[in-house]
Amino acid sequence: MLKRVIPYAHELIQCAVKPGDVVIDATCGNGHDTVMLCRATGEHGKVYAFDIQLEAIEQTKQKLQSESLANVQLIHDGHQHLNQYLAQEDHGRITAAIFNLGYLPGSDKTIITKPAETLSAIDQIISHLKPGGIIVCVVYHGHPGGEVEKATLLNHLSQLEQREFNVLQYGFINQKNKPPFILAIEKKQTD
Ligand code: SAH
């Protein structure tokens, strides 16, 4: 059975994360991934969760409260400013990050993730990623602006140094309506 895209994205994250870890939700959106990350890292772990829309931050806050999850810092700002928020003690300690690209369903479709900001955030996370850590991007590309972001990401990530990173693309190529696919970056263990 081939895993669907979202369950596979979660599986990749869960394989890389253990209780006590420091992780990032780069795009809270409806808060679904933030909850998953809080569960995976547990009460001794930490989740940094970003979104530029107050609506997304509020939705996420409510989901977390209803699940009694508190090991999270909700940040109402762009993920491209990560370095301003990452505590000194968490430098080099990130074991996973997730991005859901595109717009927030049910909200303003013109507020979308932007290629330059996404790449800046990815590069900042990479510089703080632990060996064995992973960044998972769920690439939605059916909206205006989505194709450009997809092309920018594929171009940038395909050039990451092979000796340091494994970069995966996972998706179904016979589905209609431009379904999302995964781009995942794993920092190799040093040998
Ligand atoms: N397309 C996905 C959901 C994507 S939600 C789906 O259909 O399930 C993307 C979220 O990223 C939105 O809530 C949006 O506000 C947020 N966002 C956009 N630019 C951002 C940035 N620079 N930093 C953090 N969040 C951002």
Short mmCIF file of N, CA, C and O in Angstrom, two decimals, residues 27-144:
data_model
loop_
_atom_site.label_atom_id
_atom_site.label_comp_id
_atom_site.label_asym_id
_atom_site.label_seq_id
_atom_site.Cartn_x
_atom_site.Cartn_y
_atom_site.Cartn_z
N THR A 27 4.67 26.69 9.24
CA THR A 27 3.39 27.25 8.77
C THR A 27 2.26 26.59 9.56
O THR A 27 1.74 25.54 9.16
N CYS A 28 1.84 27.20 10.66
CA CYS A 28 0.80 26.59 11.51
C CYS A 28 -0.47 26.24 10.74
O CYS A 28 -1.05 25.17 10.92
N GLY A 29 -0.95 27.20 9.92
CA GLY A 29 -2.22 26.98 9.23
C GLY A 29 -3.32 26.65 10.21
O GLY A 29 -3.56 27.38 11.18
N ASN A 30 -3.97 25.48 10.04
CA ASN A 30 -5.07 25.12 10.94
C ASN A 30 -4.59 24.42 12.21
O ASN A 30 -5.41 24.03 13.04
N GLY A 31 -3.28 24.26 12.35
CA GLY A 31 -2.73 23.75 13.61
C GLY A 31 -2.58 22.24 13.71
O GLY A 31 -2.08 21.73 14.71
N HIS A 32 -2.97 21.56 12.67
CA HIS A 32 -2.93 20.10 12.68
C HIS A 32 -1.50 19.56 12.90
O HIS A 32 -1.29 18.68 13.74
N ASP A 33 -0.55 20.13 12.17
CA ASP A 33 0.83 19.65 12.30
C ASP A 33 1.45 20.08 13.63
O ASP A 33 2.29 19.37 14.18
N THR A 34 1.03 21.25 14.12
CA THR A 34 1.57 21.72 15.40
C THR A 34 1.21 20.71 16.50
O THR A 34 2.05 20.35 17.32
N VAL A 35 -0.02 20.25 16.48
CA VAL A 35 -0.47 19.25 17.46
C VAL A 35 0.36 17.97 17.32
O VAL A 35 0.86 17.42 18.32
N MET A 36 0.55 17.53 16.09
CA MET A 36 1.34 16.32 15.86
C MET A 36 2.76 16.49 16.40
O MET A 36 3.31 15.59 17.06
N LEU A 37 3.35 17.65 16.18
CA LEU A 37 4.73 17.90 16.65
C LEU A 37 4.80 17.99 18.17
O LEU A 37 5.75 17.49 18.78
N CYS A 38 3.79 18.60 18.79
CA CYS A 38 3.77 18.68 20.26
C CYS A 38 3.68 17.28 20.87
O CYS A 38 4.34 16.99 21.87
N ARG A 39 2.86 16.43 20.25
CA ARG A 39 2.75 15.06 20.77
C ARG A 39 4.07 14.33 20.62
O ARG A 39 4.50 13.61 21.53
N ALA A 40 4.72 14.49 19.46
CA ALA A 40 5.96 13.74 19.19
C ALA A 40 7.11 14.19 20.09
O ALA A 40 7.95 13.37 20.46
N THR A 41 7.15 15.47 20.46
CA THR A 41 8.27 15.96 21.26
C THR A 41 7.99 15.84 22.77
O THR A 41 8.93 15.80 23.56
N GLY A 42 6.71 15.82 23.12
CA GLY A 42 6.34 15.60 24.52
C GLY A 42 6.63 16.79 25.42
O GLY A 42 7.14 17.83 24.96
N GLU A 43 6.30 16.63 26.70
CA GLU A 43 6.35 17.78 27.62
C GLU A 43 7.76 18.33 27.83
O GLU A 43 7.92 19.48 28.21
N HIS A 44 8.79 17.52 27.55
CA HIS A 44 10.16 18.02 27.70
C HIS A 44 10.74 18.52 26.39
O HIS A 44 11.90 18.95 26.35
N GLY A 45 9.94 18.46 25.33
CA GLY A 45 10.40 18.96 24.04
C GLY A 45 9.90 20.36 23.79
O GLY A 45 9.25 20.97 24.63
N LYS A 46 10.24 20.88 22.59
CA LYS A 46 9.80 22.23 22.27
C LYS A 46 9.45 22.37 20.79
O LYS A 46 10.20 21.91 19.93
N VAL A 47 8.31 23.02 20.54
CA VAL A 47 7.89 23.28 19.16
C VAL A 47 7.87 24.79 18.96
O VAL A 47 7.20 25.51 19.71
N TYR A 48 8.61 25.26 17.96
CA TYR A 48 8.48 26.66 17.52
C TYR A 48 7.48 26.64 16.36
O TYR A 48 7.70 25.93 15.38
N ALA A 49 6.39 27.41 16.47
CA ALA A 49 5.34 27.36 15.44
C ALA A 49 5.06 28.77 14.91
O ALA A 49 4.69 29.66 15.67
N PHE A 50 5.23 28.93 13.60
CA PHE A 50 5.11 30.25 12.97
C PHE A 50 3.86 30.35 12.11
O PHE A 50 3.48 29.39 11.43
N ASP A 51 3.25 31.52 12.07
CA ASP A 51 2.32 31.88 10.99
C ASP A 51 2.18 33.40 10.94
O ASP A 51 2.19 34.05 11.99
N ILE A 52 2.02 33.92 9.73
CA ILE A 52 1.88 35.38 9.58
C ILE A 52 0.43 35.82 9.79
O ILE A 52 0.17 37.01 9.93
N GLN A 53 -0.52 34.86 9.81
CA GLN A 53 -1.93 35.24 9.97
C GLN A 53 -2.40 34.97 11.40
O GLN A 53 -2.30 33.84 11.89
N LEU A 54 -2.98 36.00 12.01
CA LEU A 54 -3.49 35.86 13.37
C LEU A 54 -4.54 34.75 13.44
O LEU A 54 -4.59 33.98 14.40
N GLU A 55 -5.36 34.66 12.39
CA GLU A 55 -6.40 33.63 12.32
C GLU A 55 -5.80 32.22 12.49
O GLU A 55 -6.33 31.39 13.23
N ALA A 56 -4.67 31.99 11.85
CA ALA A 56 -4.02 30.68 11.95
C ALA A 56 -3.46 30.46 13.35
O ALA A 56 -3.58 29.37 13.93
N ILE A 57 -2.86 31.50 13.90
CA ILE A 57 -2.29 31.40 15.26
C ILE A 57 -3.41 31.10 16.26
O ILE A 57 -3.27 30.23 17.13
N GLU A 58 -4.55 31.79 16.11
CA GLU A 58 -5.68 31.58 17.03
C GLU A 58 -6.26 30.17 16.90
O GLU A 58 -6.54 29.51 17.90
N GLN A 59 -6.44 29.73 15.67
CA GLN A 59 -6.95 28.36 15.43
C GLN A 59 -6.04 27.32 16.07
O GLN A 59 -6.48 26.35 16.68
N THR A 60 -4.74 27.55 15.89
CA THR A 60 -3.75 26.60 16.42
C THR A 60 -3.79 26.61 17.95
O THR A 60 -3.78 25.56 18.59
N LYS A 61 -3.86 27.82 18.52
CA LYS A 61 -3.90 27.96 19.98
C LYS A 61 -5.08 27.16 20.55
O LYS A 61 -4.95 26.43 21.54
N GLN A 62 -6.22 27.30 19.91
CA GLN A 62 -7.42 26.58 20.39
C GLN A 62 -7.25 25.07 20.31
O GLN A 62 -7.59 24.35 21.25
N LYS A 63 -6.70 24.60 19.18
CA LYS A 63 -6.47 23.16 19.04
C LYS A 63 -5.54 22.65 20.14
O LYS A 63 -5.77 21.59 20.72
N LEU A 64 -4.48 23.40 20.40
CA LEU A 64 -3.51 22.99 21.41
C LEU A 64 -4.15 22.96 22.79
O LEU A 64 -3.93 22.02 23.56
N GLN A 65 -4.97 23.98 23.09
CA GLN A 65 -5.63 24.03 24.40
C GLN A 65 -6.57 22.84 24.58
O GLN A 65 -6.58 22.20 25.63
N SER A 66 -7.32 22.53 23.53
CA SER A 66 -8.29 21.43 23.66
C SER A 66 -7.58 20.08 23.81
O SER A 66 -8.17 19.12 24.29
N GLU A 67 -6.31 20.02 23.41
CA GLU A 67 -5.54 18.78 23.59
C GLU A 67 -4.61 18.88 24.80
O GLU A 67 -3.78 17.99 25.01
N SER A 68 -4.72 19.98 25.56
CA SER A 68 -3.84 20.22 26.73
C SER A 68 -2.36 20.10 26.39
O SER A 68 -1.58 19.51 27.14
N LEU A 69 -1.97 20.69 25.26
CA LEU A 69 -0.56 20.68 24.85
C LEU A 69 0.03 22.07 25.06
O LEU A 69 -0.58 23.06 24.66
N ALA A 70 1.19 22.14 25.71
CA ALA A 70 1.74 23.45 26.05
C ALA A 70 3.23 23.58 25.73
O ALA A 70 3.82 24.63 25.96
N ASN A 71 3.83 22.55 25.16
CA ASN A 71 5.27 22.60 24.89
C ASN A 71 5.54 23.28 23.55
O ASN A 71 6.19 22.73 22.66
N VAL A 72 5.02 24.50 23.42
CA VAL A 72 5.06 25.17 22.12
C VAL A 72 5.21 26.68 22.32
O VAL A 72 4.70 27.24 23.28
N GLN A 73 5.93 27.30 21.39
CA GLN A 73 5.98 28.77 21.32
C GLN A 73 5.31 29.17 20.02
O GLN A 73 5.83 28.89 18.93
N LEU A 74 4.14 29.81 20.12
CA LEU A 74 3.43 30.28 18.93
C LEU A 74 3.97 31.64 18.55
O LEU A 74 4.00 32.55 19.38
N ILE A 75 4.37 31.78 17.30
CA ILE A 75 5.03 33.01 16.86
C ILE A 75 4.27 33.62 15.69
O ILE A 75 4.21 33.03 14.60
N HIS A 76 3.68 34.79 15.98
CA HIS A 76 2.91 35.47 14.93
C HIS A 76 3.88 36.32 14.09
O HIS A 76 3.94 37.54 14.21
N ASP A 77 4.64 35.63 13.25
CA ASP A 77 5.64 36.30 12.41
C ASP A 77 6.05 35.32 11.31
O ASP A 77 5.72 34.13 11.37
N GLY A 78 6.78 35.83 10.33
CA GLY A 78 7.20 34.98 9.21
C GLY A 78 8.33 34.04 9.58
O GLY A 78 9.22 34.42 10.36
N HIS A 79 8.29 32.83 9.02
CA HIS A 79 9.34 31.83 9.31
C HIS A 79 10.73 32.30 8.85
O HIS A 79 11.74 31.79 9.31
N GLN A 80 10.77 33.28 7.94
CA GLN A 80 12.07 33.79 7.48
C GLN A 80 12.81 34.55 8.58
O GLN A 80 13.99 34.87 8.44
N HIS A 81 12.10 34.81 9.70
CA HIS A 81 12.74 35.49 10.84
C HIS A 81 13.13 34.51 11.95
O HIS A 81 13.36 34.92 13.09
N LEU A 82 13.17 33.23 11.62
CA LEU A 82 13.47 32.19 12.60
C LEU A 82 14.67 32.53 13.49
O LEU A 82 14.62 32.37 14.71
N ASN A 83 15.76 32.99 12.86
CA ASN A 83 16.99 33.21 13.65
C ASN A 83 16.79 34.20 14.79
O ASN A 83 17.52 34.16 15.78
N GLN A 84 15.80 35.08 14.66
CA GLN A 84 15.51 36.04 15.74
C GLN A 84 14.86 35.36 16.94
O GLN A 84 14.86 35.90 18.04
N TYR A 85 14.24 34.22 16.70
CA TYR A 85 13.45 33.57 17.76
C TYR A 85 14.12 32.35 18.37
O TYR A 85 13.78 31.97 19.49
N LEU A 86 15.02 31.73 17.61
CA LEU A 86 15.61 30.48 18.09
C LEU A 86 16.53 30.75 19.29
O LEU A 86 17.51 31.48 19.17
N ALA A 87 16.19 30.16 20.43
CA ALA A 87 16.98 30.38 21.65
C ALA A 87 18.38 29.81 21.46
O ALA A 87 18.57 28.81 20.76
N GLN A 88 19.35 30.46 22.12
CA GLN A 88 20.74 30.04 22.02
C GLN A 88 20.90 28.53 22.29
O GLN A 88 21.60 27.83 21.58
N GLU A 89 20.18 28.07 23.32
CA GLU A 89 20.35 26.66 23.72
C GLU A 89 19.79 25.69 22.67
O GLU A 89 20.05 24.49 22.74
N ASP A 90 19.01 26.22 21.72
CA ASP A 90 18.44 25.34 20.68
C ASP A 90 19.23 25.38 19.38
O ASP A 90 18.89 24.67 18.42
N HIS A 91 20.28 26.18 19.35
CA HIS A 91 21.10 26.24 18.13
C HIS A 91 21.70 24.87 17.84
O HIS A 91 22.25 24.23 18.72
N GLY A 92 21.55 24.43 16.62
CA GLY A 92 22.11 23.14 16.21
C GLY A 92 21.36 21.93 16.74
O GLY A 92 21.82 20.80 16.59
N ARG A 93 20.20 22.16 17.38
CA ARG A 93 19.48 21.04 18.03
C ARG A 93 18.21 20.61 17.32
O ARG A 93 17.50 19.72 17.79
N ILE A 94 17.87 21.28 16.21
CA ILE A 94 16.58 20.98 15.57
C ILE A 94 16.63 19.60 14.91
O ILE A 94 17.57 19.27 14.19
N THR A 95 15.61 18.80 15.20
CA THR A 95 15.59 17.46 14.58
C THR A 95 14.54 17.34 13.48
O THR A 95 14.59 16.39 12.70
N ALA A 96 13.58 18.29 13.42
CA ALA A 96 12.58 18.21 12.34
C ALA A 96 11.89 19.55 12.16
O ALA A 96 11.77 20.35 13.09
N ALA A 97 11.46 19.77 10.92
CA ALA A 97 10.65 20.95 10.61
C ALA A 97 9.67 20.57 9.51
O ALA A 97 9.96 19.71 8.67
N ILE A 98 8.49 21.21 9.56
CA ILE A 98 7.50 20.94 8.50
C ILE A 98 6.97 22.25 7.93
O ILE A 98 6.77 23.23 8.66
N PHE A 99 6.78 22.27 6.63
CA PHE A 99 6.17 23.39 5.91
C PHE A 99 4.95 22.85 5.16
O PHE A 99 5.06 21.81 4.50
N ASN A 100 3.83 23.56 5.26
CA ASN A 100 2.69 23.32 4.37
C ASN A 100 2.58 24.56 3.51
O ASN A 100 2.23 25.63 4.02
N LEU A 101 2.89 24.45 2.24
CA LEU A 101 2.96 25.64 1.39
C LEU A 101 1.60 25.97 0.79
O LEU A 101 0.65 25.19 0.84
N GLY A 102 1.51 27.20 0.27
CA GLY A 102 0.26 27.64 -0.36
C GLY A 102 -0.54 28.54 0.56
O GLY A 102 0.04 29.26 1.37
N TYR A 103 -1.86 28.49 0.44
CA TYR A 103 -2.73 29.36 1.25
C TYR A 103 -3.48 28.53 2.29
O TYR A 103 -3.56 27.30 2.20
N LEU A 104 -4.02 29.24 3.27
CA LEU A 104 -4.79 28.59 4.34
C LEU A 104 -6.19 28.29 3.82
O LEU A 104 -6.92 29.20 3.45
N PRO A 105 -6.60 27.01 3.78
CA PRO A 105 -7.93 26.68 3.25
C PRO A 105 -9.02 27.43 4.02
O PRO A 105 -8.95 27.54 5.24
N GLY A 106 -9.98 27.95 3.30
CA GLY A 106 -11.09 28.66 3.92
C GLY A 106 -10.77 30.10 4.27
O GLY A 106 -11.56 30.81 4.88
N SER A 107 -9.57 30.54 3.89
CA SER A 107 -9.16 31.91 4.22
C SER A 107 -8.80 32.67 2.93
O SER A 107 -9.12 32.21 1.84
N ASP A 108 -8.11 33.79 3.09
CA ASP A 108 -7.74 34.62 1.94
C ASP A 108 -6.73 33.87 1.04
O ASP A 108 -5.61 33.60 1.47
N LYS A 109 -7.16 33.58 -0.19
CA LYS A 109 -6.31 32.76 -1.07
C LYS A 109 -5.12 33.53 -1.64
O LYS A 109 -4.28 32.95 -2.33
N THR A 110 -5.09 34.84 -1.38
CA THR A 110 -3.95 35.60 -1.89
C THR A 110 -2.81 35.66 -0.87
O THR A 110 -1.72 36.11 -1.18
N ILE A 111 -3.09 35.23 0.35
CA ILE A 111 -2.01 35.17 1.35
C ILE A 111 -1.37 33.79 1.25
O ILE A 111 -1.92 32.79 1.72
N ILE A 112 -0.23 33.77 0.56
CA ILE A 112 0.42 32.48 0.27
C ILE A 112 1.87 32.52 0.75
O ILE A 112 2.43 33.59 0.98
N THR A 113 2.44 31.33 0.90
CA THR A 113 3.87 31.27 1.18
C THR A 113 4.61 31.76 -0.06
O THR A 113 4.16 31.55 -1.19
N LYS A 114 5.75 32.41 0.18
CA LYS A 114 6.49 33.02 -0.93
C LYS A 114 7.86 32.38 -1.07
O LYS A 114 8.54 32.12 -0.06
N PRO A 115 8.28 32.11 -2.32
CA PRO A 115 9.52 31.36 -2.54
C PRO A 115 10.73 31.89 -1.77
O PRO A 115 11.43 31.10 -1.12
N ALA A 116 10.97 33.21 -1.82
CA ALA A 116 12.19 33.73 -1.18
C ALA A 116 12.14 33.53 0.33
O ALA A 116 13.16 33.19 0.96
N GLU A 117 10.94 33.69 0.93
CA GLU A 117 10.81 33.51 2.38
C GLU A 117 10.94 32.04 2.76
O GLU A 117 11.58 31.69 3.75
N THR A 118 10.33 31.18 1.95
CA THR A 118 10.41 29.74 2.20
C THR A 118 11.87 29.28 2.15
O THR A 118 12.34 28.58 3.05
N LEU A 119 12.58 29.72 1.11
CA LEU A 119 13.99 29.30 0.97
C LEU A 119 14.85 29.85 2.10
O LEU A 119 15.72 29.14 2.62
N SER A 120 14.60 31.10 2.48
CA SER A 120 15.37 31.68 3.57
C SER A 120 15.16 30.87 4.85
O SER A 120 16.12 30.53 5.56
N ALA A 121 13.89 30.52 5.13
CA ALA A 121 13.60 29.73 6.34
C ALA A 121 14.27 28.35 6.25
O ALA A 121 14.87 27.87 7.23
N ILE A 122 14.18 27.73 5.09
CA ILE A 122 14.79 26.39 4.93
C ILE A 122 16.30 26.48 5.19
O ILE A 122 16.87 25.66 5.91
N ASP A 123 16.94 27.49 4.63
CA ASP A 123 18.39 27.61 4.82
C ASP A 123 18.75 27.86 6.28
O ASP A 123 19.73 27.32 6.79
N GLN A 124 17.93 28.66 6.98
CA GLN A 124 18.20 28.89 8.40
C GLN A 124 18.02 27.61 9.20
O GLN A 124 18.81 27.29 10.10
N ILE A 125 16.98 26.86 8.87
CA ILE A 125 16.74 25.60 9.60
C ILE A 125 17.87 24.62 9.32
O ILE A 125 18.38 23.97 10.24
N ILE A 126 18.28 24.53 8.05
CA ILE A 126 19.38 23.61 7.69
C ILE A 126 20.61 23.89 8.55
O ILE A 126 21.28 22.98 9.02
N SER A 127 20.88 25.18 8.79
CA SER A 127 22.10 25.51 9.54
C SER A 127 21.98 25.12 11.02
O SER A 127 22.98 25.08 11.73
N HIS A 128 20.76 24.83 11.48
CA HIS A 128 20.58 24.42 12.88
C HIS A 128 20.08 22.97 13.00
O HIS A 128 19.67 22.54 14.07
N LEU A 129 20.12 22.25 11.88
CA LEU A 129 19.60 20.88 11.87
C LEU A 129 20.65 19.91 12.41
O LEU A 129 21.82 19.96 12.02
N LYS A 130 20.20 19.03 13.29
CA LYS A 130 21.08 17.99 13.82
C LYS A 130 21.35 16.94 12.74
O LYS A 130 20.43 16.67 11.94
N PRO A 131 22.48 16.29 12.71
CA PRO A 131 22.64 15.16 11.79
C PRO A 131 21.53 14.14 12.03
O PRO A 131 21.19 13.84 13.18
N GLY A 132 20.93 13.65 10.97
CA GLY A 132 19.78 12.74 11.08
C GLY A 132 18.46 13.48 11.10
O GLY A 132 17.40 12.87 11.02
N GLY A 133 18.52 14.80 11.22
CA GLY A 133 17.29 15.61 11.24
C GLY A 133 16.69 15.77 9.85
O GLY A 133 17.37 15.55 8.84
N ILE A 134 15.41 16.19 9.82
CA ILE A 134 14.71 16.23 8.54
C ILE A 134 13.82 17.48 8.43
O ILE A 134 13.25 17.95 9.42
N ILE A 135 13.76 18.02 7.20
CA ILE A 135 12.81 19.11 6.90
C ILE A 135 11.84 18.56 5.86
O ILE A 135 12.26 18.05 4.82
N VAL A 136 10.55 18.62 6.17
CA VAL A 136 9.54 18.10 5.24
C VAL A 136 8.69 19.26 4.73
O VAL A 136 8.11 20.01 5.51
N CYS A 137 8.65 19.41 3.41
CA CYS A 137 7.80 20.44 2.79
C CYS A 137 6.67 19.74 2.04
O CYS A 137 6.93 18.91 1.17
N VAL A 138 5.42 20.09 2.38
CA VAL A 138 4.30 19.60 1.59
C VAL A 138 3.99 20.72 0.59
O VAL A 138 3.56 21.80 0.96
N VAL A 139 4.30 20.43 -0.67
CA VAL A 139 4.26 21.47 -1.71
C VAL A 139 2.91 21.46 -2.42
O VAL A 139 2.62 20.57 -3.23
N TYR A 140 2.08 22.45 -2.07
CA TYR A 140 0.82 22.69 -2.80
C TYR A 140 1.17 23.67 -3.90
O TYR A 140 1.82 24.70 -3.64
N HIS A 141 0.74 23.40 -5.14
CA HIS A 141 1.20 24.25 -6.24
C HIS A 141 0.10 24.54 -7.26
O HIS A 141 0.38 25.04 -8.35
N GLY A 142 -1.16 24.26 -6.88
CA GLY A 142 -2.27 24.48 -7.82
C GLY A 142 -2.79 25.92 -7.86
O GLY A 142 -3.54 26.26 -8.76
N HIS A 143 -2.37 26.74 -6.91
CA HIS A 143 -2.89 28.11 -6.80
C HIS A 143 -1.98 29.07 -7.58
O HIS A 143 -0.82 28.73 -7.86
N PRO A 144 -2.46 30.29 -7.89
CA PRO A 144 -1.59 31.27 -8.54
C PRO A 144 -0.35 31.53 -7.67
O PRO A 144 -0.48 31.78 -6.48
#
